[in-house]
Short mmCIF file of C-alpha atoms in Angstrom, two decimals:
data_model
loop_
_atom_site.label_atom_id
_atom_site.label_comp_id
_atom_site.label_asym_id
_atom_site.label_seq_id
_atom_site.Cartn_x
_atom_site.Cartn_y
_atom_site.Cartn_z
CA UNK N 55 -59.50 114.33 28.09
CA UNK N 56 -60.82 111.19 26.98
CA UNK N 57 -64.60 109.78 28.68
CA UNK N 58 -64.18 107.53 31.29
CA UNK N 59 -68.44 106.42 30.44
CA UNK N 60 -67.04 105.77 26.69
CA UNK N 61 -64.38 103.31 27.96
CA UNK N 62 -66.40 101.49 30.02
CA UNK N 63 -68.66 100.96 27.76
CA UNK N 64 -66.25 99.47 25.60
CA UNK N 65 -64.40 97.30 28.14
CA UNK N 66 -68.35 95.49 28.09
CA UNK N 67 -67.72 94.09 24.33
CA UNK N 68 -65.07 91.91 25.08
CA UNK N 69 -66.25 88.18 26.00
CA UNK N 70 -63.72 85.70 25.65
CA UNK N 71 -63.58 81.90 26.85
CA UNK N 72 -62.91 80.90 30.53
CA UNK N 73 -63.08 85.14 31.34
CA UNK N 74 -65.54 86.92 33.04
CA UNK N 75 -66.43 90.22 32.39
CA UNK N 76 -67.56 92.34 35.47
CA UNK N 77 -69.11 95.28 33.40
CA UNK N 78 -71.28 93.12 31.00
CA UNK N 79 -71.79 89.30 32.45
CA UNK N 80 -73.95 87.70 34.82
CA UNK N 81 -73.68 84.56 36.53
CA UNK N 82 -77.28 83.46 38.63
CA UNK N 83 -75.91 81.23 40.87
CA UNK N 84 -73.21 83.84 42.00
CA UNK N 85 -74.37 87.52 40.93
CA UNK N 86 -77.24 88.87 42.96
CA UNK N 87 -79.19 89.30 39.79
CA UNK N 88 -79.26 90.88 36.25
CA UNK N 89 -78.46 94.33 37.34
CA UNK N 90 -74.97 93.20 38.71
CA UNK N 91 -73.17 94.26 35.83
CA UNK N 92 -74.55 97.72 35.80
CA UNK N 93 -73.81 98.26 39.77
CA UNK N 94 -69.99 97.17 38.68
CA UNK N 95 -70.53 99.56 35.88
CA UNK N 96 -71.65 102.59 37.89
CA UNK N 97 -68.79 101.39 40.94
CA UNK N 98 -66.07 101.47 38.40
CA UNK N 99 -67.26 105.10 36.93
CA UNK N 100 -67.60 106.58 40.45
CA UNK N 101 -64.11 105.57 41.47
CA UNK N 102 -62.28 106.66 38.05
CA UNK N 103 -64.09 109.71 37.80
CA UNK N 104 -62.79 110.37 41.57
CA UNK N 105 -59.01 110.38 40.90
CA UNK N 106 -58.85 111.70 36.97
CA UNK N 107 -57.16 114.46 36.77
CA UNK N 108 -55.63 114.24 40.60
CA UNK N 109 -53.90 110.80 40.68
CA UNK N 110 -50.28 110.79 40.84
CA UNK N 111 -49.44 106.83 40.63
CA UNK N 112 -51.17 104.32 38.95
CA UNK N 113 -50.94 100.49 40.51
CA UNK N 114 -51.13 97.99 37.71
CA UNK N 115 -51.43 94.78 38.46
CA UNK N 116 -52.09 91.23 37.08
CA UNK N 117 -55.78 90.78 36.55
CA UNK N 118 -58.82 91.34 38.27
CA UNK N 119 -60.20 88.42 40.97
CA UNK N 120 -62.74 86.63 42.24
CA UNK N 121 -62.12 88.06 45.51
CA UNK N 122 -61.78 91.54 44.07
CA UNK N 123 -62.89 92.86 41.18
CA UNK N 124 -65.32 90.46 40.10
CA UNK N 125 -67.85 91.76 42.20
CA UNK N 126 -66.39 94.99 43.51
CA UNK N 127 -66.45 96.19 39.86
CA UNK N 128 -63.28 98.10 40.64
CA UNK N 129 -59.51 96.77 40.56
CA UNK N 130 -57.53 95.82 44.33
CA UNK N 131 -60.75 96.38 45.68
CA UNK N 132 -63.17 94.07 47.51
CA UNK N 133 -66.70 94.42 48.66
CA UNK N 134 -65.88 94.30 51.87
CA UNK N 135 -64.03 97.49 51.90
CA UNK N 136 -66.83 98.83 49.56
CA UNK N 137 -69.58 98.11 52.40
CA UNK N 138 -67.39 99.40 55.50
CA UNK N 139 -66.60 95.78 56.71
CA UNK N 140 -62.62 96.26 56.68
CA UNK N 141 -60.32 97.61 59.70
CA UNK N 142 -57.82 99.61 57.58
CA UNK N 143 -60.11 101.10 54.64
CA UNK N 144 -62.93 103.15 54.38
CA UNK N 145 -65.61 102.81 51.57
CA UNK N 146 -65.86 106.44 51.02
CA UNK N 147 -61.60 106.47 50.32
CA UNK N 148 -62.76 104.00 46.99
CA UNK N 149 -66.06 106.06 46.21
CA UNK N 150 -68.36 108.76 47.17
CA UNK N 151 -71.55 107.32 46.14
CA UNK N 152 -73.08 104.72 47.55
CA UNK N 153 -71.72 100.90 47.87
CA UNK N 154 -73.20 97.89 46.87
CA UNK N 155 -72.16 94.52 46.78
CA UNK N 156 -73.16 92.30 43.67
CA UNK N 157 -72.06 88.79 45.43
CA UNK N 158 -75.37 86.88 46.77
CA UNK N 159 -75.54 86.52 50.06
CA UNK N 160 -77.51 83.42 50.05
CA UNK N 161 -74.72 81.84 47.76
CA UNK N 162 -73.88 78.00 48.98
CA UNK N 163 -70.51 78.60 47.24
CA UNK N 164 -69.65 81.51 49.48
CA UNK N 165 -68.46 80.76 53.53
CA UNK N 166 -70.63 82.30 56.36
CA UNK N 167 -68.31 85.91 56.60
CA UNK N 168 -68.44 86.17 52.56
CA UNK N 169 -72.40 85.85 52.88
CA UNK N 170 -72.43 87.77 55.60
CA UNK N 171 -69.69 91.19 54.82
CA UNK N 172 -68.95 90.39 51.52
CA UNK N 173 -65.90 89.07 49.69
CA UNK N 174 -62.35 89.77 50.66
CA UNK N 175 -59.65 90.15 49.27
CA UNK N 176 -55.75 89.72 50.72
CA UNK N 177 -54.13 91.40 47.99
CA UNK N 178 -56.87 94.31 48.43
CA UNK N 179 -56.19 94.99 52.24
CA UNK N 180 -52.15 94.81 51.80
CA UNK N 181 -52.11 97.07 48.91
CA UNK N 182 -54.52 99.73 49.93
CA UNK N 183 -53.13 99.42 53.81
CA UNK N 184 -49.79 100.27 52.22
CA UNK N 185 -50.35 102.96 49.91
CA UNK N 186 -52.54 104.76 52.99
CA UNK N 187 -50.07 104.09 55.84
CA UNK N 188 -47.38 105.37 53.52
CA UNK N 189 -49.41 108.56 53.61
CA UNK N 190 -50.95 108.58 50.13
CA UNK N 191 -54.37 110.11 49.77
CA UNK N 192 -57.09 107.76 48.63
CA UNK N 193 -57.81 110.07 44.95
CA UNK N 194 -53.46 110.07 44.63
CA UNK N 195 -53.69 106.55 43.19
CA UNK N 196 -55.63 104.44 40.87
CA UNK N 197 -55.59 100.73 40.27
CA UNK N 198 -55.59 99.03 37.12
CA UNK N 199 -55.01 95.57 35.79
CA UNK N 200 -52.61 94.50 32.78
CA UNK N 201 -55.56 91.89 31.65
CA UNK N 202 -58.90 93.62 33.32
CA UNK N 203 -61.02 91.08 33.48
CA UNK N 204 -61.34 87.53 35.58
CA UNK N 205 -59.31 84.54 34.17
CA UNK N 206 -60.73 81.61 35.91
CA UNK N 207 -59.67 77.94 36.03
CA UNK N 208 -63.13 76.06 34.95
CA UNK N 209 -66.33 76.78 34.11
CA UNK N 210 -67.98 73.44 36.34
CA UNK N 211 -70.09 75.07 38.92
CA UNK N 212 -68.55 77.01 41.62
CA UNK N 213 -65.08 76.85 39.73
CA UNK N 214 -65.15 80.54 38.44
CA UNK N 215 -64.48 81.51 42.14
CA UNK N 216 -60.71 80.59 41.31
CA UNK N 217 -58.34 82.59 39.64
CA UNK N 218 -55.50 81.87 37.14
CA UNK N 219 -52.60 83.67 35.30
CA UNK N 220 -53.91 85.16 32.01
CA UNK N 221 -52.62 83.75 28.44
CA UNK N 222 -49.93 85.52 26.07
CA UNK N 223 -53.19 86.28 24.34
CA UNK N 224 -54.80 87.70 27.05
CA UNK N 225 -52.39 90.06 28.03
CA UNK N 226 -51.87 91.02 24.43
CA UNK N 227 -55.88 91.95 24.79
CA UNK N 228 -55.46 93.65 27.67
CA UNK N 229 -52.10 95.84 26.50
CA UNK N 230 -54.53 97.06 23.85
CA UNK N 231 -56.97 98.33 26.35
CA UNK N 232 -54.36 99.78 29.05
CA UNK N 233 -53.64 102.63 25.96
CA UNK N 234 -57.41 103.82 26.06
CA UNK N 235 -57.04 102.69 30.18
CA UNK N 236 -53.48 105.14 29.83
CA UNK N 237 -55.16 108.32 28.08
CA UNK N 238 -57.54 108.87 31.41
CA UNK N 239 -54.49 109.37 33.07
CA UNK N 240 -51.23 110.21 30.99
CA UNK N 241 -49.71 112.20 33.71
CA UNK N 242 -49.34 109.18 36.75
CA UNK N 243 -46.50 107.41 37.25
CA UNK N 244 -46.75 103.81 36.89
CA UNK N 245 -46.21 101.37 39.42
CA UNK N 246 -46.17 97.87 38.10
CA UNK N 247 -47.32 95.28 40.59
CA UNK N 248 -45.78 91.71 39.87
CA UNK N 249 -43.99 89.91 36.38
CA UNK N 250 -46.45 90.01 34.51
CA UNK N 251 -47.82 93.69 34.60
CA UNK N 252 -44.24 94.50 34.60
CA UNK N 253 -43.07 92.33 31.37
CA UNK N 254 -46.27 93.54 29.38
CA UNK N 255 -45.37 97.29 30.39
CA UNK N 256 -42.10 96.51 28.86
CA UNK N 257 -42.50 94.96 25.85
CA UNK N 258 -44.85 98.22 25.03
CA UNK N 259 -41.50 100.56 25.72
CA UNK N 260 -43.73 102.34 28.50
CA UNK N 261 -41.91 103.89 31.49
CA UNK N 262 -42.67 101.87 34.59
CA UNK N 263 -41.41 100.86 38.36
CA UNK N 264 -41.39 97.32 39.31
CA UNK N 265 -43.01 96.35 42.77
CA UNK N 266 -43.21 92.56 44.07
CA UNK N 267 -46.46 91.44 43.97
CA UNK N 268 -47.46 91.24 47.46
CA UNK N 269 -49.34 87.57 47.30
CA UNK N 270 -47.36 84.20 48.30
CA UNK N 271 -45.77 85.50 51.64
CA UNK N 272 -44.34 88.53 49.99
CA UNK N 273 -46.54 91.25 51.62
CA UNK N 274 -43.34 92.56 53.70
CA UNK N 275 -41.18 93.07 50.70
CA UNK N 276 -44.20 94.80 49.13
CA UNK N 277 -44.74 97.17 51.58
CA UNK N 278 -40.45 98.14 51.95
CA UNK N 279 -40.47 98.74 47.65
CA UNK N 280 -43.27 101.43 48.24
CA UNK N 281 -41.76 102.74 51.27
CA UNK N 282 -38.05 102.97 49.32
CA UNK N 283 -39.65 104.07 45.49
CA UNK N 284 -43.21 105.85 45.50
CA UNK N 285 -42.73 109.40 45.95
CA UNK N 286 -38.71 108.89 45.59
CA UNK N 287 -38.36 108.42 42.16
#
């Protein structure tokens, strides 16, 4: 089986313009300090190593956030489920080990409950809500993104906490990394969340089931697709 510590460390090599990479760049006026990119790192690692070999469905959505990933270090997840701050998930369902957020709390850019819990994420909470309250166990699914990095709008200060759809070439980037992404776990079956996950997955000829993405008042119709096609099909 292939090494979850080799593939990180290759997702750090890719740097490309208006993208941030949570496993290899730092930003001082948003990361806590220098060693926020190795917490991501070590996040990330905990919570693959958790489910390979015992996930059965693999969530692939868009790209990772500025909500989310960015600073969580690990896809559909925010720090404040990583630091025990959410109602509906627990840190230890995302990782064993312990949690740490790589946001700084002192951050002007960040509102009093971000400095204060960490950041949230809506897509986070519906997806992870679902997936439990449809009885799921926590290591039974894994998230991924089509492009795994953060596509931001700007790079004018305080802009990279925005998000934006990635390029053709993006995605092309990221299909190439969702076959190393893949061989960790060639036995799940894929669940892609939204377009463009699922028109990437298709133009690859690999086997997938749509799901709306659950952003833009579509949460409902989310939650009804997993409830009709995950574990039914």
């Amino acid at each position: 089986m292939p090494s979850i510590p080799t593939f990180i460390t290759q997702l750090t090599h890719y740097h490309l313009p208006s993208v941030f990479n949570p496993w290899s760049d730092y930003d001082p006026d948003l990361d806590i300090g220098p060693a926020a990119p190795a917490i991501r790192r070590d996040q990330l690692q905990q919570y693959l190593k958790l489910r390979q070999g015992r996930a059965r469905y693999l969530f692939l959505a868009e790209a990772v956030g500025y909500q989310g990933g960015r600073f969580s270090g690990i896809p559909i997840t925010s720090e404040r489920i990583l630091l025990g701050f959410h109602d509906q998930v627990r840190s230890e369902d995302v990782i064993s080990g312990p949690c740490r957020r790589t946001s700084r709390p002192d951050c002007p850019s960040l509102n009093p409950s971000e400095q204060a819990k960490g950041m949230a994420e809506p897509t986070a909470t519906i997806v992870w809500g679902t997936l439990l309250a449809h009885g799921l166990k926590p290591e039974e699914f894994v998230f991924w993104n089509i492009f795994p990095f953060h596509p931001y709008k700007s790079k004018s200060p305080g802009k990279t906490l925005s998000n934006r759809t990635p390029t053709a070439a993006e995605l092309a980037c990221g299909a190439e990394i969702f076959h190393h992404f893949h061989a960790l776990f060639p036995a799940v079956q894929i669940f892609a969340v939204g377009a463009k996950a699922s028109q990437t997955l298709a133009e690859l000829n690999i086997l997938f089931f749509h799901l709306p993405h659950p952003a833009n008042g579509h949460a409902n119709q989310f939650r009804e697709t997993v409830d009709k096609q995950v574990g039914r099909v």
